[in-house]
Coordinates of C-alpha atoms (C1' of nucleotides) in Angstrom, one line a residue:
Chain A
X1 CA 91.7 131.3 92.4
X2 CA 88.7 132.6 93.9
X3 CA 86.7 136.4 93.3
X4 CA 88.6 137.5 97.1
X5 CA 89.4 140.9 96.9
X6 CA 93.3 140.4 96.6
X7 CA 95.5 139.9 99.9
X8 CA 95.2 143.1 102.3
X9 CA 99.4 143.6 102.0
X10 CA 99.0 145.0 99.6
X11 CA 95.4 146.2 99.6
X12 CA 95.3 146.9 95.8
X13 CA 92.3 146.0 92.6
X14 CA 92.9 143.7 90.4
X15 CA 96.0 145.3 88.7
X16 CA 98.4 143.1 87.8
X17 CA 101.5 144.7 88.3
X18 CA 100.4 146.4 92.0
X19 CA 101.6 143.8 94.3
X20 CA 104.4 141.8 94.3
X21 CA 104.2 138.9 91.9
X22 CA 104.8 134.8 92.6
X23 CA 106.6 133.6 89.7
X24 CA 105.4 130.1 89.2
X25 CA 107.6 127.3 88.0
X26 CA 108.2 123.7 87.1
X27 CA 109.8 120.7 88.4
X28 CA 110.7 117.1 86.9
X29 CA 111.7 114.2 89.2
X30 CA 112.4 112.1 85.9
X31 CA 113.2 108.0 86.8
X32 CA 114.3 105.7 85.1
X33 CA 115.8 102.0 86.0
X34 CA 118.8 101.4 84.2
X35 CA 121.3 98.4 85.1
X36 CA 119.6 97.5 88.1
X37 CA 119.2 100.7 89.6
X38 CA 117.4 103.9 90.0
X39 CA 118.4 106.4 87.9
X40 CA 117.2 110.3 88.2
X41 CA 118.0 113.0 85.5
X42 CA 119.9 115.9 86.7
X43 CA 121.1 118.8 85.7
X44 CA 124.1 121.3 86.1
X45 CA 123.2 124.1 87.0
X46 CA 124.9 127.2 84.9
X47 CA 123.7 130.2 87.0
X48 CA 123.1 132.0 90.4
X49 CA 121.6 130.7 92.2
X50 CA 123.5 127.2 93.5
X51 CA 125.9 127.8 90.0
X52 CA 127.7 124.4 89.5
X53 CA 125.3 122.1 91.4
X54 CA 122.5 119.5 90.4
X55 CA 119.4 120.1 90.4
X56 CA 116.4 118.6 89.1
X57 CA 115.3 119.9 85.2
X58 CA 112.5 122.5 85.1
X59 CA 111.8 126.2 84.6
X60 CA 109.1 128.6 84.3
X61 CA 106.0 128.6 83.2
X62 CA 105.2 130.5 80.4
X63 CA 102.4 132.8 80.6
X64 CA 100.0 131.1 78.5
X65 CA 100.9 127.6 79.1
X66 CA 99.7 125.8 82.3
X67 CA 102.1 123.6 84.7
X68 CA 101.7 120.2 82.9
X69 CA 102.1 122.0 79.2
X70 CA 105.5 124.0 81.5
X71 CA 106.5 120.7 82.3
X72 CA 106.3 118.9 78.8
X73 CA 108.3 121.8 77.2
X74 CA 110.9 121.5 79.6
X75 CA 111.2 118.0 79.6
X76 CA 111.5 118.0 76.0
X77 CA 114.3 120.7 76.0
X78 CA 116.2 119.7 78.9
X79 CA 116.4 115.4 77.4
X80 CA 116.6 116.5 73.9
X81 CA 114.0 114.2 73.2
X82 CA 111.7 114.1 70.3
X83 CA 108.5 116.2 70.7
X84 CA 106.5 113.4 70.2
X85 CA 108.2 111.0 72.1
X86 CA 107.1 113.5 74.9
X87 CA 104.1 113.5 74.7
X88 CA 103.3 109.7 75.4
X89 CA 105.5 110.1 78.5
X90 CA 104.0 109.4 81.8
X91 CA 103.7 112.3 83.7
X92 CA 102.2 113.2 87.0
X93 CA 101.9 115.9 89.4
X94 CA 103.6 115.2 92.6
X95 CA 102.9 117.8 94.8
X96 CA 103.5 122.2 95.0
X97 CA 106.4 123.1 96.8
X98 CA 106.0 127.0 98.1
X99 CA 107.3 127.6 101.1
X100 CA 108.5 131.4 101.2
X101 CA 112.1 131.2 101.5
X102 CA 112.7 128.7 99.2
X103 CA 114.2 130.6 96.1
X104 CA 116.9 133.4 97.6
X105 CA 115.7 135.4 94.6
X106 CA 112.1 135.7 94.8
X107 CA 108.6 134.1 95.6
X108 CA 109.1 131.2 93.8
X109 CA 106.0 128.5 93.9
X110 CA 106.8 125.4 92.5
X111 CA 105.0 122.3 90.9
X112 CA 107.0 119.4 91.0
X113 CA 106.1 116.2 88.4
X114 CA 107.1 112.7 88.3
X115 CA 108.1 110.9 85.2
X116 CA 108.6 107.7 84.5
X117 CA 111.1 106.5 81.4
X118 CA 111.3 103.3 79.7
X119 CA 114.7 103.7 77.6
X120 CA 117.7 105.5 78.5
X121 CA 118.0 108.8 76.0
X122 CA 121.1 110.0 77.2
X123 CA 120.5 114.1 77.2
X124 CA 122.2 116.5 75.6
X125 CA 122.1 119.3 78.7
X126 CA 120.3 121.8 76.7
X127 CA 118.7 125.1 77.4
X128 CA 120.1 126.7 80.8
X129 CA 121.9 123.4 81.9
X130 CA 125.5 122.9 81.8
X131 CA 125.3 119.4 82.0
X132 CA 122.8 116.6 81.9
X133 CA 123.3 113.0 82.7
X134 CA 121.6 110.4 83.9
X135 CA 122.7 109.5 88.1
X136 CA 121.9 106.5 90.1
X137 CA 119.6 107.7 92.5
X138 CA 121.5 108.3 95.9
X139 CA 124.9 109.0 94.5
X140 CA 124.4 112.8 94.1
X141 CA 125.5 114.9 96.5
X142 CA 122.9 117.7 98.1
X143 CA 120.3 118.8 95.2
X144 CA 120.4 122.4 94.8
X145 CA 117.2 124.5 96.6
X146 CA 114.2 121.8 98.0
X147 CA 114.8 119.3 95.4
X148 CA 116.1 116.5 97.9
X149 CA 113.0 116.7 99.5
X150 CA 110.9 116.8 95.9
X151 CA 113.3 114.1 94.7
X152 CA 112.5 111.9 98.1
X153 CA 108.8 112.3 97.4
X154 CA 108.9 111.2 94.3
X155 CA 110.2 108.2 95.0
X156 CA 108.2 107.6 97.7
X157 CA 105.4 108.3 95.3
X158 CA 105.9 105.8 92.9
X159 CA 107.0 103.0 94.7
X160 CA 103.5 103.4 96.5
X161 CA 101.6 103.9 93.1
X162 CA 103.6 100.7 92.1
X163 CA 101.2 98.7 94.6
X164 CA 97.9 99.8 93.4
X165 CA 98.0 100.8 89.5
X166 CA 99.9 99.3 86.2
X167 CA 102.5 101.9 86.3
X168 CA 105.5 99.7 85.9
X169 CA 105.1 99.1 82.6
X170 CA 105.6 102.7 81.9
X171 CA 109.6 101.6 82.9
X172 CA 109.5 99.6 80.4
X173 CA 109.8 99.6 76.3
X174 CA 107.0 98.6 74.4
X175 CA 107.8 95.4 74.4
X176 CA 109.6 93.5 78.0
X177 CA 109.2 90.6 79.7
X178 CA 108.1 89.7 83.1
X179 CA 111.6 89.7 84.3
X180 CA 112.3 93.5 82.9
X181 CA 109.0 94.0 84.6
X182 CA 109.5 92.3 88.1
X183 CA 113.1 94.8 87.9
X184 CA 111.1 97.9 87.9
X185 CA 109.6 96.7 90.8
X186 CA 112.7 95.5 92.7
X187 CA 114.3 97.6 91.8
X188 CA 112.2 100.6 93.0
X189 CA 111.0 99.2 96.2
X190 CA 115.0 98.1 96.8
X191 CA 113.9 94.6 97.7
X192 CA 114.0 90.8 95.9
X193 CA 110.5 89.0 94.9
X194 CA 110.0 85.8 93.9
X195 CA 110.0 84.7 90.8
X196 CA 107.2 82.7 89.9
X197 CA 104.7 84.5 92.5
X198 CA 105.7 87.8 90.7
X199 CA 104.8 85.8 87.3
X200 CA 101.6 83.9 88.8
X201 CA 100.4 88.5 90.0
X202 CA 101.1 89.7 87.0
X203 CA 99.3 86.9 84.6
X204 CA 96.3 86.6 86.5
X205 CA 95.5 90.2 86.6
X206 CA 93.4 91.3 83.9
X207 CA 94.6 93.8 81.5
X208 CA 97.9 94.3 83.2
X209 CA 99.7 93.0 80.6
X210 CA 99.0 90.9 76.7
X211 CA 101.6 88.7 75.5
X212 CA 103.1 89.5 71.8
X213 CA 103.1 87.2 69.6
X214 CA 106.0 85.7 67.8
X215 CA 109.3 84.2 69.3
X216 CA 110.4 85.0 72.7
X217 CA 113.5 87.4 72.3
X218 CA 117.4 86.8 74.3
X219 CA 118.0 88.7 76.9
X220 CA 121.6 88.8 75.1
X221 CA 122.4 87.7 78.9
X222 CA 122.2 84.2 80.5
X223 CA 118.8 81.9 80.8
X224 CA 116.2 80.7 79.2
X225 CA 115.0 83.7 76.6
X226 CA 111.4 85.1 78.0
X227 CA 108.4 85.9 75.9
X228 CA 107.2 89.2 75.7
X229 CA 104.3 91.7 76.7
X230 CA 103.4 94.6 76.2
X231 CA 101.4 96.6 78.8
X232 CA 97.8 96.1 78.7
X233 CA 94.7 98.5 78.9
X234 CA 94.5 98.2 82.6
X235 CA 95.5 101.1 84.5
X236 CA 94.8 100.0 88.0
X237 CA 95.6 96.9 89.8
X238 CA 92.9 95.0 92.0
X239 CA 94.2 93.6 94.2
X240 CA 97.0 95.2 94.7
X241 CA 100.2 93.9 94.6
X242 CA 101.7 95.1 98.0
X243 CA 105.6 95.5 99.0
X244 CA 106.9 92.9 101.4
X245 CA 107.6 94.7 104.2
X246 CA 104.8 97.8 105.0
X247 CA 107.3 100.8 104.1
X248 CA 110.2 101.2 101.3
X249 CA 113.6 101.2 101.3
Chain B
X1 CA 112.0 127.2 91.8
X2 CA 114.8 126.6 89.4
X3 CA 118.3 128.9 88.6
X4 CA 117.1 129.3 84.9
X5 CA 116.3 132.5 83.9
X6 CA 113.2 134.1 83.7
X7 CA 111.4 132.7 80.4
X8 CA 112.0 134.1 77.5
X9 CA 108.8 136.6 76.7
X10 CA 109.5 138.6 78.8
X11 CA 112.8 138.3 78.6
X12 CA 114.7 140.3 81.7
X13 CA 116.1 139.3 84.9
X14 CA 115.3 139.1 88.0
X15 CA 112.7 142.1 88.7
X16 CA 109.8 141.0 90.6
X17 CA 108.0 143.4 89.2
X18 CA 109.0 143.1 85.2
X19 CA 106.7 140.3 83.8
X20 CA 103.6 139.3 83.8
X21 CA 103.4 138.3 87.2
X22 CA 101.1 135.1 88.7
X23 CA 98.7 135.4 91.3
X24 CA 98.3 132.5 93.8
X25 CA 95.7 131.2 95.9
X26 CA 94.8 128.0 97.7
X27 CA 91.0 126.5 97.2
X28 CA 89.7 124.1 100.1
X29 CA 87.5 120.8 100.1
X30 CA 86.4 121.0 103.1
X31 CA 84.1 117.6 103.5
X32 CA 82.2 115.7 106.7
X33 CA 79.6 113.7 106.9
X34 CA 76.6 114.8 108.2
X35 CA 73.5 112.7 108.1
X36 CA 74.8 109.9 106.4
X37 CA 75.7 112.1 103.4
X38 CA 79.2 114.1 102.3
X39 CA 79.1 117.1 102.7
X40 CA 80.9 120.4 101.5
X41 CA 81.6 123.2 102.9
X42 CA 80.4 125.9 100.2
X43 CA 80.7 129.8 100.1
X44 CA 78.5 132.0 97.9
X45 CA 80.6 134.6 96.1
X46 CA 79.8 138.3 97.0
X47 CA 81.6 139.6 94.2
X48 CA 82.9 139.2 90.1
X49 CA 83.4 137.1 89.1
X50 CA 80.4 134.7 89.6
X51 CA 79.7 137.1 91.9
X52 CA 76.0 135.4 94.1
X53 CA 77.3 131.7 92.7
X54 CA 78.5 128.7 95.3
X55 CA 81.9 128.1 95.5
X56 CA 84.5 126.5 97.4
X57 CA 86.3 129.0 100.2
X58 CA 89.9 129.9 99.9
X59 CA 91.9 132.7 98.6
X60 CA 95.7 134.8 98.2
X61 CA 98.6 133.5 99.5
X62 CA 100.2 136.5 101.5
X63 CA 103.5 137.0 100.2
X64 CA 105.3 135.2 103.4
X65 CA 103.0 132.7 103.4
X66 CA 103.3 128.6 102.3
X67 CA 100.3 127.5 100.5
X68 CA 99.8 125.6 103.7
X69 CA 99.9 128.3 105.5
X70 CA 97.8 130.1 104.0
X71 CA 95.0 127.5 103.8
X72 CA 94.6 126.8 106.8
X73 CA 94.5 130.6 107.8
X74 CA 91.8 130.9 105.6
X75 CA 90.0 127.8 106.5
X76 CA 90.1 129.5 110.1
X77 CA 88.9 132.4 108.3
X78 CA 86.0 131.1 106.5
X79 CA 84.5 128.6 109.0
X80 CA 85.3 130.9 111.9
X81 CA 86.3 128.0 113.7
X82 CA 88.9 128.9 116.3
X83 CA 92.8 128.9 115.6
X84 CA 93.7 126.0 117.4
X85 CA 90.7 123.5 116.5
X86 CA 92.3 124.1 112.7
X87 CA 95.6 123.3 113.4
X88 CA 94.7 119.9 114.1
X89 CA 92.7 119.1 111.6
X90 CA 93.8 117.1 108.3
X91 CA 95.0 118.9 105.7
X92 CA 96.4 117.9 102.1
X93 CA 97.3 118.6 99.3
X94 CA 95.2 117.7 96.2
X95 CA 96.8 119.0 93.1
X96 CA 97.7 122.2 91.7
X97 CA 95.4 124.0 89.1
X98 CA 97.0 126.3 86.4
X99 CA 95.1 126.5 83.3
X100 CA 95.7 129.8 81.7
X101 CA 91.6 130.6 81.7
X102 CA 90.6 129.2 85.0
X103 CA 90.2 133.0 86.1
X104 CA 88.7 135.6 83.6
X105 CA 90.9 138.1 85.6
X106 CA 94.4 137.4 85.4
X107 CA 96.4 134.4 85.3
X108 CA 95.8 132.7 88.9
X109 CA 97.9 129.4 89.8
X110 CA 95.7 127.7 92.6
X111 CA 96.7 124.9 95.2
X112 CA 94.3 122.8 96.2
X113 CA 93.7 120.9 99.4
X114 CA 91.4 118.4 100.7
X115 CA 90.1 119.3 105.1
X116 CA 88.3 116.4 106.5
X117 CA 86.6 118.0 109.5
X118 CA 84.4 115.6 112.2
X119 CA 81.8 117.4 114.0
X120 CA 79.6 120.1 111.8
X121 CA 80.7 123.7 113.4
X122 CA 77.8 126.0 111.6
X123 CA 79.9 127.8 109.3
X124 CA 79.6 131.6 109.8
X125 CA 80.5 133.0 106.2
X126 CA 83.4 135.6 107.2
X127 CA 85.4 137.4 105.0
X128 CA 84.2 137.5 101.7
X129 CA 81.8 135.3 101.1
X130 CA 78.0 136.5 101.2
X131 CA 77.2 133.0 103.0
X132 CA 78.8 129.6 104.1
X133 CA 76.6 126.4 104.9
X134 CA 77.6 123.0 104.4
X135 CA 75.8 121.4 101.0
X136 CA 75.3 117.9 100.5
X137 CA 77.9 116.8 98.4
X138 CA 76.4 116.7 94.4
X139 CA 72.9 118.9 95.6
X140 CA 74.8 122.3 94.4
X141 CA 74.5 123.3 91.0
X142 CA 77.9 124.1 89.2
X143 CA 80.2 126.0 91.1
X144 CA 82.2 128.2 90.1
X145 CA 85.4 128.8 88.7
X146 CA 86.7 124.7 87.7
X147 CA 85.8 124.1 91.0
X148 CA 83.5 121.0 90.2
X149 CA 86.7 119.4 89.1
X150 CA 88.7 120.3 92.3
X151 CA 85.7 119.0 93.9
X152 CA 85.3 115.8 91.8
X153 CA 89.1 114.9 92.6
X154 CA 89.1 115.9 96.1
X155 CA 86.1 113.2 95.9
X156 CA 87.8 110.6 94.3
X157 CA 91.1 111.1 96.4
X158 CA 89.5 110.9 99.7
X159 CA 87.7 107.5 98.8
X160 CA 90.7 105.9 97.4
X161 CA 92.8 107.1 100.8
X162 CA 90.2 105.5 103.1
X163 CA 91.4 101.8 101.5
X164 CA 94.9 101.9 102.6
X165 CA 95.1 104.6 105.0
X166 CA 93.4 105.3 108.8
X167 CA 92.5 108.4 107.2
X168 CA 88.6 107.7 107.9
X169 CA 88.8 108.6 111.6
X170 CA 89.4 111.9 110.9
X171 CA 85.7 112.5 110.3
X172 CA 85.1 111.2 113.3
X173 CA 84.8 113.3 116.8
X174 CA 87.6 112.3 119.1
X175 CA 85.0 109.1 120.3
X176 CA 83.4 107.1 118.1
X177 CA 81.6 104.0 117.8
X178 CA 82.6 101.3 115.4
X179 CA 78.9 102.3 113.6
X180 CA 79.1 105.7 113.0
X181 CA 83.8 104.9 111.5
X182 CA 82.2 102.1 109.5
X183 CA 78.7 105.1 107.9
X184 CA 82.1 106.7 106.8
X185 CA 83.5 104.7 104.4
X186 CA 79.7 104.0 103.6
X187 CA 78.8 107.6 103.0
X188 CA 82.5 108.0 100.9
X189 CA 82.2 105.2 98.7
X190 CA 78.2 104.8 98.2
X191 CA 78.1 101.0 99.5
X192 CA 76.9 99.3 102.2
X193 CA 79.9 97.2 104.2
X194 CA 79.2 93.8 106.0
X195 CA 79.2 94.7 110.1
X196 CA 81.1 92.1 111.1
X197 CA 83.4 92.3 108.3
X198 CA 84.1 95.5 108.7
X199 CA 84.5 95.3 112.7
X200 CA 86.8 92.1 112.7
X201 CA 88.8 94.3 109.6
X202 CA 89.1 97.4 112.0
X203 CA 90.1 95.3 115.4
X204 CA 92.8 93.2 113.9
X205 CA 94.5 96.2 112.2
X206 CA 96.8 97.2 114.8
X207 CA 96.8 100.7 115.5
X208 CA 93.7 101.7 113.6
X209 CA 91.5 102.1 116.6
X210 CA 91.9 102.2 120.7
X211 CA 89.2 101.4 122.9
X212 CA 88.2 103.4 125.6
X213 CA 87.6 103.3 128.8
X214 CA 84.2 103.1 130.3
X215 CA 81.0 102.4 129.6
X216 CA 79.7 101.9 126.1
X217 CA 77.1 104.9 124.6
X218 CA 74.1 104.7 123.7
X219 CA 73.9 106.2 120.2
X220 CA 70.5 108.1 121.0
X221 CA 68.7 105.7 118.4
X222 CA 67.7 102.3 118.8
X223 CA 69.8 99.2 119.0
X224 CA 72.2 97.9 121.8
X225 CA 75.3 100.2 122.7
X226 CA 78.3 100.7 121.3
X227 CA 81.8 100.9 122.8
X228 CA 83.7 103.7 121.9
X229 CA 87.3 103.8 120.1
X230 CA 89.6 106.6 119.7
X231 CA 91.8 107.1 116.7
X232 CA 95.0 105.0 117.0
X233 CA 98.8 105.3 116.6
X234 CA 99.2 103.6 112.8
X235 CA 98.5 105.8 110.0
X236 CA 98.9 102.8 107.3
X237 CA 96.7 100.8 107.1
X238 CA 98.1 97.0 105.5
X239 CA 96.5 95.2 104.2
X240 CA 94.2 97.5 103.0
X241 CA 90.5 97.5 102.9
X242 CA 89.4 97.8 99.9
X243 CA 86.4 98.6 98.2
X244 CA 83.8 96.0 97.1
X245 CA 84.3 97.2 93.4
X246 CA 86.8 98.2 91.9
X247 CA 85.9 101.6 91.6
X248 CA 83.7 104.8 93.4
X249 CA 80.0 106.0 92.8
Chain C
dC1 C1' 130.2 68.5 78.8
dG2 C1' 128.5 70.7 82.7
dA3 C1' 127.6 75.2 86.1
dT4 C1' 125.2 78.6 85.8
dT5 C1' 121.6 81.6 84.9
dT6 C1' 116.6 82.5 84.1
dA7 C1' 112.2 81.3 82.6
dT8 C1' 108.4 78.5 83.1
dA9 C1' 104.8 75.2 85.7
dG10 C1' 103.4 73.2 89.6
dT11 C1' 102.2 72.5 94.6
dC12 C1' 100.9 73.1 99.4
dA13 C1' 99.9 75.5 103.8
dG14 C1' 98.1 79.8 105.7
dG15 C1' 95.8 84.0 106.1
dG16 C1' 92.1 87.4 105.1
dT17 C1' 88.3 88.4 103.0
dG18 C1' 83.1 87.9 102.1
dA19 C1' 78.6 85.2 102.8
dC20 C1' 76.6 84.4 106.6
dT21 C1' 74.0 82.9 111.6
dC22 C1' 73.1 84.0 116.2
dT23 C1' 73.0 86.3 120.3
dT24 C1' 72.5 90.4 123.0
dA25 C1' 70.6 94.9 124.4
dA26 C1' 68.4 99.3 123.6
dG27 C1' 64.1 102.0 121.6
dG28 C1' 59.3 102.0 120.4
dA29 C1' 54.8 100.8 119.4
dG30 C1' 50.1 98.8 120.8
Chain D
dC1 C1' 54.3 94.5 130.2
dT2 C1' 55.2 92.2 125.4
dC3 C1' 56.1 91.9 121.0
dC4 C1' 59.0 94.1 117.0
dT5 C1' 62.5 96.7 115.3
dT6 C1' 67.0 97.7 115.2
dA7 C1' 71.9 97.6 115.8
dA8 C1' 76.1 95.7 118.3
dG9 C1' 79.2 92.4 118.6
dA10 C1' 80.3 86.9 118.7
dG11 C1' 81.2 83.1 115.8
dT12 C1' 81.5 80.2 111.5
dC13 C1' 83.0 78.3 107.0
dA14 C1' 84.5 78.3 102.5
dC15 C1' 87.4 80.3 98.8
dC16 C1' 91.1 83.5 96.7
dC17 C1' 95.3 85.2 97.4
dT18 C1' 99.4 84.7 98.8
dG19 C1' 104.1 83.2 100.6
dA20 C1' 107.3 79.7 100.3
dC21 C1' 109.2 75.8 97.7
dT22 C1' 110.2 72.2 94.4
dA23 C1' 111.3 71.1 89.2
dT24 C1' 112.1 71.4 84.6
dA25 C1' 113.4 73.6 80.0
dA26 C1' 116.3 76.8 78.2
dA27 C1' 120.1 79.6 77.0
dT28 C1' 125.1 81.1 78.1
dC29 C1' 129.4 80.5 80.3
dG30 C1' 133.7 78.0 81.5

DNA sequence: CGATTTATAGTCAGGGTGACTCTTAAGGAG
DNA sequence: CTCCTTAAGAGTCACCCTGACTATAAATCG
């Protein structure tokens, strides 16, 4: 904003229709961990341009919406999740992409968000998407527009945030085992972590997780049953949980 | 972006003038360390709304500009710095503010940037600003629009980035002493750091700083002359340099 | 049943950090 | 000139966190 007079070209006053308008959209990089792999929610575009290609879900910001509101609305529309569930999801602004040529039709500025979801509600492909699916990160052809870059930025941001926040619990269901939590780190970072050391770090960080009363649960698979935990009240991680080698995969 | 059809209301096709447009602006939180205090570059608004009030510098994104380009252009215009100097400055996208009511005139979405500058070129108040000045952080009345929030977000972001990046050198002139570098941390974080420990940490982090050949320089004030350093090639800090107590001032 | 897999407990050495002391080299006050 | 103040820079020491590693318990699978 700013009370500046509008841009010199075109030079008129404040008539909203007097100069070339910008369209504002949101794009969503929705990530989840599924079958020990990082997955992304993608939609197949129904219209030109880039019809038939895969893209991040998203859409236009409505006249009376903030970008955050629009992002939650689009997320609910595209995934078919009930609005109540979407309201509780971790949604974070990533950055804004404003290259003048990023959309061939007109000037479109897009505010990108990152969403981390635990369960895997199979999407329904509502709205303008021909189809919506979870695809393993990296196992999709080039995405439409500049979505490959947005997605890469999202993954990098999430990987970095795992180091110094308690964000990893956002990938897990309400009750989870330490093994599941460790899986999140290993999947996003693309590394293997030492089980006992990871356990010690998580349990000695106050407020990271809270144990759940009651009997342990069988993971359904092999191995000794693991205790269940819930996300704690802490949001930051001091000291941080650094990934093994400076950079991620 | 997204090839979605434009929003249902108004429901037309892709005629850029057919629906209510958004204006897109940039706002700049330009920070520096001056006389052992954090300072912000502010401008006094010349026009309504909020005429006469202090605000962050910024302005409209032009039709063929990206937000980053617009931010550098506005920074040069408002501060009077030569374009070459501005090109080398550290400029980073903070986040985008899109509340529907943040500007009373029309729908304005603003991409906020944070800039860190070393020296203190006294600004000239060009452009639409009645005046431009460096003001100590916090010692300014409420700012126009939602600029107080933007500024607070910028300070928090910068404080966090000092922990795990080499960003602090962006506050320093090309050649600086470790005392000046330490001042940056102390000023932004609002804490006192142990001199020997800070020195050890900086010097043992590969690529953080590089010593400058030649004689040491007198700081002009009292105390033993300090050796000079330049910024190194490293950008990340592994392990990080954590502030004493979880949160900043 | 034994092999495998995973959870969980525990040990141990090394590195980084916080707290601290000491010396050196400037400027300022008398 | 001398003493005091200030800050740079060198060095010590103990503690905590971490990575590497071993061991045990409890489940599934063949």
